[in-house]
mmCIF file of C-alpha atoms in Angstrom:
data_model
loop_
_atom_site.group_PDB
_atom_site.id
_atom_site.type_symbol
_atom_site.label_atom_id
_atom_site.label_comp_id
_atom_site.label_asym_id
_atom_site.label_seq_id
_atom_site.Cartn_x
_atom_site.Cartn_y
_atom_site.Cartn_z
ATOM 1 C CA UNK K 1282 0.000 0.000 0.000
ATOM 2 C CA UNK K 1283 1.483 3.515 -0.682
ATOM 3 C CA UNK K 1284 0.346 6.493 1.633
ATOM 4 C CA UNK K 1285 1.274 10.305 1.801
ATOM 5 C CA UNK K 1286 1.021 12.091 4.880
ATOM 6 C CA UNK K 1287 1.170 15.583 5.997
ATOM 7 C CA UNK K 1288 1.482 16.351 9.131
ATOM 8 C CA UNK K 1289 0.564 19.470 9.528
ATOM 9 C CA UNK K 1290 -2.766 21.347 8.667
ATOM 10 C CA UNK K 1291 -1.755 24.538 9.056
ATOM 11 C CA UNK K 1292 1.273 26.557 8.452
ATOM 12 C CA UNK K 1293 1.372 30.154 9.196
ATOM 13 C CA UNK K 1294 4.566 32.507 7.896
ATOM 14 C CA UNK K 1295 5.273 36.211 7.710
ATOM 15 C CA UNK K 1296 4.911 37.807 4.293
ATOM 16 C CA UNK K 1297 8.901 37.417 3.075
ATOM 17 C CA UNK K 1298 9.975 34.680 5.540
ATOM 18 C CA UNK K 1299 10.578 31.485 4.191
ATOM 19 C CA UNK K 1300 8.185 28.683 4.349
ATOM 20 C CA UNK K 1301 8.062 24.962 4.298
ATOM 21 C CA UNK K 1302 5.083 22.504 3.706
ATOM 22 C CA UNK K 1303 6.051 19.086 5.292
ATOM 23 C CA UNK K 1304 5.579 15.969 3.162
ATOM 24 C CA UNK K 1305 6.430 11.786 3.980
ATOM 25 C CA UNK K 1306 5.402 9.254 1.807
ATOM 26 C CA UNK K 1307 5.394 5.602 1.949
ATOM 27 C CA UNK K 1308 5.562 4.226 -1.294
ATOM 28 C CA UNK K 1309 7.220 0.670 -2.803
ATOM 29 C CA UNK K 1310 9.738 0.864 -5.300
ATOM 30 C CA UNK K 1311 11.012 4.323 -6.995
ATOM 31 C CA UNK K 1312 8.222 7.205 -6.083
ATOM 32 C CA UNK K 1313 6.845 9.884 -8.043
ATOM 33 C CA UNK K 1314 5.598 13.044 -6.240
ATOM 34 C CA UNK K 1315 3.969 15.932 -6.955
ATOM 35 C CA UNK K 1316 2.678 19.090 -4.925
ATOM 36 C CA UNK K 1317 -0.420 20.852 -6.209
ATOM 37 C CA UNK K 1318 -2.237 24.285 -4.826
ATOM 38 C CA UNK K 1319 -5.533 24.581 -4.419
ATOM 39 C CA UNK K 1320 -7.662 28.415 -3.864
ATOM 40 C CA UNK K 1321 -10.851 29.179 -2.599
ATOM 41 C CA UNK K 1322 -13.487 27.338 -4.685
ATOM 42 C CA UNK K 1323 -11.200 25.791 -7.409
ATOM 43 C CA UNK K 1324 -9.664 23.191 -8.733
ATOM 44 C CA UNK K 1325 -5.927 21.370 -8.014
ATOM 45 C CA UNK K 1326 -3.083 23.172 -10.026
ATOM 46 C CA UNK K 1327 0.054 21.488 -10.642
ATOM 47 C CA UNK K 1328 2.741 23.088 -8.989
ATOM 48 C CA UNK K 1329 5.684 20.587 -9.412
ATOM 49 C CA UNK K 1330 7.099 17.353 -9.219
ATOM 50 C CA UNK K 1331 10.140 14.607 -8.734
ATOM 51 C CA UNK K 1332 10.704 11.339 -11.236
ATOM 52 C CA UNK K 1333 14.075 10.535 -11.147
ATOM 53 C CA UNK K 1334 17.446 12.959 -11.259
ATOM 54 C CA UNK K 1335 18.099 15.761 -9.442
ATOM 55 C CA UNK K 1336 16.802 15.794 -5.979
ATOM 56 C CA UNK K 1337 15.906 19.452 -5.852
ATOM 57 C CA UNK K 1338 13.239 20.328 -7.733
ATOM 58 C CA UNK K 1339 11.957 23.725 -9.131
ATOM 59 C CA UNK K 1340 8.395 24.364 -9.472
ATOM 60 C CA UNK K 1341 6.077 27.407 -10.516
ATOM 61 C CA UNK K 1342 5.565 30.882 -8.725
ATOM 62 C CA UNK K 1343 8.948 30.513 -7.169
ATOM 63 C CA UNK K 1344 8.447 27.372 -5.106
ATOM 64 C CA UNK K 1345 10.991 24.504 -4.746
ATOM 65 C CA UNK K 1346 11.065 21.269 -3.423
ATOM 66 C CA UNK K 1347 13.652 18.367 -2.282
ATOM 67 C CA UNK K 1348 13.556 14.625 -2.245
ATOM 68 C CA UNK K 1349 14.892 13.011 0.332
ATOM 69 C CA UNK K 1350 14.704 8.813 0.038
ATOM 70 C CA UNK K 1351 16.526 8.550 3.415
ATOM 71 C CA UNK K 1352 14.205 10.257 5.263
ATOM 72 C CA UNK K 1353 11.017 9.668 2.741
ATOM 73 C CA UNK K 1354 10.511 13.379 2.653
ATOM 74 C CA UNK K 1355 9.106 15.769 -0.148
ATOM 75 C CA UNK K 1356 9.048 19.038 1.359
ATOM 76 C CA UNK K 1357 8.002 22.085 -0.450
ATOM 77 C CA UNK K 1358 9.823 25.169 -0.173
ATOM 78 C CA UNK K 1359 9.839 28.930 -0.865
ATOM 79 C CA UNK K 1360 12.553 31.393 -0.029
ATOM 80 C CA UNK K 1361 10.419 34.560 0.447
ATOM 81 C CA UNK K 1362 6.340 33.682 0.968
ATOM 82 C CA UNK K 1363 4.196 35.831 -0.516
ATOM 83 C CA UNK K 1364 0.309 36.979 0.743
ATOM 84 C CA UNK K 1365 -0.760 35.320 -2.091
ATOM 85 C CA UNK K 1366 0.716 32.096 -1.404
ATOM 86 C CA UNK K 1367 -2.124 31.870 1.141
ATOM 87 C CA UNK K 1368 -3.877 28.544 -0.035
ATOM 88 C CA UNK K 1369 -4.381 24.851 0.538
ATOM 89 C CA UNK K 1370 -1.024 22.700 -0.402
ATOM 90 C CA UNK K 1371 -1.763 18.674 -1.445
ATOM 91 C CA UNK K 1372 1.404 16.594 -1.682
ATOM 92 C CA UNK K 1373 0.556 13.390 -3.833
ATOM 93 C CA UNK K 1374 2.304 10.362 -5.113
ATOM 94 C CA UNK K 1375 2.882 6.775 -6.686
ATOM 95 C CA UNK K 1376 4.945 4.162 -7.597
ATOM 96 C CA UNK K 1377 6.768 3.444 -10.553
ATOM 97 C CA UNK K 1378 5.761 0.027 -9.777
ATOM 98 C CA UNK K 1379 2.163 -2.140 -10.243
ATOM 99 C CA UNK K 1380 0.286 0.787 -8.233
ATOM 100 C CA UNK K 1381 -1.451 2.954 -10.643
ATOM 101 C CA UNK K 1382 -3.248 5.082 -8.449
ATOM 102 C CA UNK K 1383 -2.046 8.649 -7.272
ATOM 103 C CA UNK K 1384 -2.574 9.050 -3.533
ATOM 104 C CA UNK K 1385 -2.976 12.781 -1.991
ATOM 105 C CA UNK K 1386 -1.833 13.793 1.163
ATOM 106 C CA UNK K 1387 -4.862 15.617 3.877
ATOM 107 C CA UNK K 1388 -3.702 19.146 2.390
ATOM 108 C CA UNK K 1389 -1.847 21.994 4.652
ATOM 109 C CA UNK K 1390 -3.542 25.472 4.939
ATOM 110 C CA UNK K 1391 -1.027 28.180 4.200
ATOM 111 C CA UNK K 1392 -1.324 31.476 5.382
ATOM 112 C CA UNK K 1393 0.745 33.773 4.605
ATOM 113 C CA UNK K 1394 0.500 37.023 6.922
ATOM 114 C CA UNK K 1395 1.060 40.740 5.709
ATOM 115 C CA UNK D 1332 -6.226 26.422 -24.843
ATOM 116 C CA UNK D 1333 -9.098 25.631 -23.020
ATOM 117 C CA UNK D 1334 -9.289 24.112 -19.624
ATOM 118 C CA UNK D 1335 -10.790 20.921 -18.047
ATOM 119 C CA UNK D 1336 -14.299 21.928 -17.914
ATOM 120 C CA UNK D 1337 -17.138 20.903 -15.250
ATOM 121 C CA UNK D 1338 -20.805 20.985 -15.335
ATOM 122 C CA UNK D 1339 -22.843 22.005 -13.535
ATOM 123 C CA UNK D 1340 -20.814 23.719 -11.077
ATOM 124 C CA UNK D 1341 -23.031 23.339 -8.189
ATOM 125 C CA UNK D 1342 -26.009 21.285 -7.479
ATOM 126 C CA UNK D 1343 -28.455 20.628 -4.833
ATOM 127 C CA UNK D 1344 -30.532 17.135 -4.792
ATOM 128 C CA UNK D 1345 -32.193 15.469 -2.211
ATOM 129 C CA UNK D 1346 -31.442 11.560 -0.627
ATOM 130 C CA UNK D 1347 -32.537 8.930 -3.388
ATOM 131 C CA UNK D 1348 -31.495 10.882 -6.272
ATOM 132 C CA UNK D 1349 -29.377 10.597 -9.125
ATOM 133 C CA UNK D 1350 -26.871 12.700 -10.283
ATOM 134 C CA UNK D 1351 -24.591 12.996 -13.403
ATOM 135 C CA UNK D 1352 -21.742 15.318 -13.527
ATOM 136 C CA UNK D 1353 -19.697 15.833 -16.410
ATOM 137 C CA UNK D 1354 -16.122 16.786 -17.499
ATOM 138 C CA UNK D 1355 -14.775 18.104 -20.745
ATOM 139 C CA UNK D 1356 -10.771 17.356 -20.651
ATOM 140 C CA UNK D 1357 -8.238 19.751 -22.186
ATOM 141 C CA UNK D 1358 -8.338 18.977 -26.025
ATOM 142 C CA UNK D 1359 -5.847 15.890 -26.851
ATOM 143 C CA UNK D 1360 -5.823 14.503 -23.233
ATOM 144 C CA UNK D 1361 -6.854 10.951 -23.330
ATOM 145 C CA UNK D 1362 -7.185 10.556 -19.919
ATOM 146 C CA UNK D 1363 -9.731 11.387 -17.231
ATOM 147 C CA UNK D 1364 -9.428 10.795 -13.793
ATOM 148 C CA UNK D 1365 -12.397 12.068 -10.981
ATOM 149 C CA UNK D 1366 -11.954 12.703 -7.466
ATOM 150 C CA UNK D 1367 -13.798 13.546 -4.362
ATOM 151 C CA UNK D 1368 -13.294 16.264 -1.783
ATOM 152 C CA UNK D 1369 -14.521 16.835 1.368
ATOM 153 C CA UNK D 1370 -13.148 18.470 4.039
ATOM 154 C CA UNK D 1371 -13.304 15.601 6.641
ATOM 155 C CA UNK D 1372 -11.824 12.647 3.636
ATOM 156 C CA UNK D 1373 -9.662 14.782 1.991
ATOM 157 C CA UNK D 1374 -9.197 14.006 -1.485
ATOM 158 C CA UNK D 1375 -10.396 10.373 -2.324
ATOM 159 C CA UNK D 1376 -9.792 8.914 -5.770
ATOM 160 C CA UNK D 1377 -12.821 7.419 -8.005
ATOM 161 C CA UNK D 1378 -11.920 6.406 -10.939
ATOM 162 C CA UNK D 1379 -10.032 6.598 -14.171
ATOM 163 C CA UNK D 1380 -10.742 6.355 -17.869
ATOM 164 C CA UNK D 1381 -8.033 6.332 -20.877
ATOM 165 C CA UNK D 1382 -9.425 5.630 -24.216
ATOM 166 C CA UNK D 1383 -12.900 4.772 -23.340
ATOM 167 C CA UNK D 1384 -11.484 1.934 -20.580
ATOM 168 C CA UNK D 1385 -11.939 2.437 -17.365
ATOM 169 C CA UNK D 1386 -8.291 2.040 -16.175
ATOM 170 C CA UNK D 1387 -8.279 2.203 -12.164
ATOM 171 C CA UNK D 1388 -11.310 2.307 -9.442
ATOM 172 C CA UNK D 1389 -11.034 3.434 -5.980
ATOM 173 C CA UNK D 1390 -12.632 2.260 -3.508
ATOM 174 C CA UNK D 1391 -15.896 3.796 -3.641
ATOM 175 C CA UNK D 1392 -19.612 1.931 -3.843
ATOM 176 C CA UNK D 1393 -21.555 0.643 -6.861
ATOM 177 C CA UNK D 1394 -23.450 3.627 -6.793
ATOM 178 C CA UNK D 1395 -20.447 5.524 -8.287
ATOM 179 C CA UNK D 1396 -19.732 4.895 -11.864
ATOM 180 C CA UNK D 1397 -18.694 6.554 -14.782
ATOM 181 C CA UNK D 1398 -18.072 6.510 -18.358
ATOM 182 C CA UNK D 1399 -15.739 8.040 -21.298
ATOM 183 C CA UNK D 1400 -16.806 8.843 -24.649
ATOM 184 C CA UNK D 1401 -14.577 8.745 -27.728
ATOM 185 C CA UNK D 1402 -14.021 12.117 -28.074
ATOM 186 C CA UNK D 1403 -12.638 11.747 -24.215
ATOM 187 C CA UNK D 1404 -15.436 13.629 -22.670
ATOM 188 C CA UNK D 1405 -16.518 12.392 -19.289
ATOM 189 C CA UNK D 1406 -19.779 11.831 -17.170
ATOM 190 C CA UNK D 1407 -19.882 10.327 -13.350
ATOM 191 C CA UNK D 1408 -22.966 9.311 -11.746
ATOM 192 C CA UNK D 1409 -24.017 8.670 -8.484
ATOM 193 C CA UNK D 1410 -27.549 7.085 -7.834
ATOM 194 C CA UNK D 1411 -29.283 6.550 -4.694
ATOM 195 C CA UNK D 1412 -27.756 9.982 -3.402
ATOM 196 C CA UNK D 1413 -26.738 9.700 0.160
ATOM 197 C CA UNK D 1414 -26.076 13.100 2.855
ATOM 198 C CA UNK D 1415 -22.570 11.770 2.903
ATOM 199 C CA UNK D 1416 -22.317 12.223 -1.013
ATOM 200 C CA UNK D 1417 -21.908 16.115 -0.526
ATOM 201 C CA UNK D 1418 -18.649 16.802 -1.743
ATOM 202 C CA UNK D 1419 -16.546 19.225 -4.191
ATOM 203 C CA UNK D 1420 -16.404 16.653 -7.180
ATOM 204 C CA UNK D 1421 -13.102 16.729 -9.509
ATOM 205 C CA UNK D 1422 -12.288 16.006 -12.402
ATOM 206 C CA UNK D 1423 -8.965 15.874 -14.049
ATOM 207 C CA UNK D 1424 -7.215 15.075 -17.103
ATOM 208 C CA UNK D 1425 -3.908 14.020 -18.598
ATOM 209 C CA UNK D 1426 -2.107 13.981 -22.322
ATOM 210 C CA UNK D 1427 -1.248 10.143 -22.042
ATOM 211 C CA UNK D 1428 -1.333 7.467 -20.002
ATOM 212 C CA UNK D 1429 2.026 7.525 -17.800
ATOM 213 C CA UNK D 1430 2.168 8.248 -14.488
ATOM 214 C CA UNK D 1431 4.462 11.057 -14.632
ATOM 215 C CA UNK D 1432 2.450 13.298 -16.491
ATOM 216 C CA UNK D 1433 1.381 16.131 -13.984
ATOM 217 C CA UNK D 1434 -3.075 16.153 -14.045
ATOM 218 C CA UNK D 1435 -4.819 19.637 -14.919
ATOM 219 C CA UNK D 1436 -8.122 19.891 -12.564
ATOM 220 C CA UNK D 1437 -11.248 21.228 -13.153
ATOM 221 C CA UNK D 1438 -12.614 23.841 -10.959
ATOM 222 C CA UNK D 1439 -15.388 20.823 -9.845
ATOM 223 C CA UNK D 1440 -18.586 20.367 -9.280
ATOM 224 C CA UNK D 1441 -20.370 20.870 -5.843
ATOM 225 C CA UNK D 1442 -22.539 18.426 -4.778
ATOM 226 C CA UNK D 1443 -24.872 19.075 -1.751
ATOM 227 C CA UNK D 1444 -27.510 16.545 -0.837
ATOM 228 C CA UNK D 1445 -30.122 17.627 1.305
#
């Protein structure tokens, strides 16, 4: 069984600080994973995502986010965190292997304070 | 280029009903998947069609099913509505049929049973 957790809900950061979005995962063989963004009354957008190669991946609007196998960890990142980053994070993923279906994480609330 | 595109947007029916939503993908993607969102479930995964074939099937009741046409165009339906089917229904779509390819969302459809 594969699973993606995050652990926290919410995340609150000062306008310019940088911000994390915690992200595990538990999934056989070689993972894919993916963050998406979700505002108020709309649908997912893709925001990036790891296959293979470089651990640190770059996304849109600035954000950025690093695999880590050791520690099963897919954390998403932004130097400087905008107001309107303020929004509801999903990490998701899946294996490479038999599964075919792409698990989401619960979501983290973002707020980003002016 | 057009979006994934959901109808209706919202909807109100009562318990007992039926209901079909529908999603138009973004022109030349092959493959629909549908989701539901609620706040306490998070994200749960329904189904998903490539080509006409239903590919992969969550772990939701009978009552769910769905369908693809062959110009890739997607309807869900639920029958025998219960309170517990309100949710933020979405619908997503993909050029092929690899995992890695990142999913474009509709904005959903909004399901309240009364």
């Amino acid at each position: 069984a594969q699973s993606v957790a995050q652990p926290e809900d919410q995340v609150n950061v000062a306008e310019g600080n940088p911000l994390t979005v915690k992200c595990t995962y538990s999934v056989s063989g070689n993972p894919y994973l993916f963050w998406y963004v979700q505002y108020p009354n709309r649908g997912l957008q893709f925001l990036l995502k790891y296959i293979t190669g470089d651990n640190l991946v770059k996304g849109s609007y600035g954000f950025e986010a690093e695999f880590n196998k050791s520690q099963t960890s897919f954390h998403l990142k932004k130097p400087s965190a905008l107001v309107s980053d303020s929004a509801l994070y999903f990490c998701a993923g899946i294996s490479s292997g038999s599964a075919r279906q792409l698990t989401f994480g619960s979501g983290t609330q973002l707020t980003v304070l002016p | 280029k057009a979006g994934v595109t959901q109808t209706p947007r919202y909807l109100i029916k009562t318990r007992g009903q039926q209901v079909t939503l529908s999603c138009s993908p973004i022109s030349g993607h092959r493959s629909v998947s549908w989701y539901q969102q609620t706040p306490g479930q998070g994200l749960q995964f329904l189904f998903e069609y490539f080509s006409e074939t239903q590919r992969n099937k969550g772990n939701f009741p009978g009552r769910f099913s769905g369908r693809q046409f062959s110009n890739s165009r997607s309807e869900m339906n639920v029958s025998t509505l219960e309170l517990g089917d309100s949710a933020l229904y979405l619908c997503a779509s993909r050029k092929g049929q690899g995992d890695t390819g990142e999913l474009f969302f509709g904005e959903g459809s909004r399901l309240t049973v009364l």
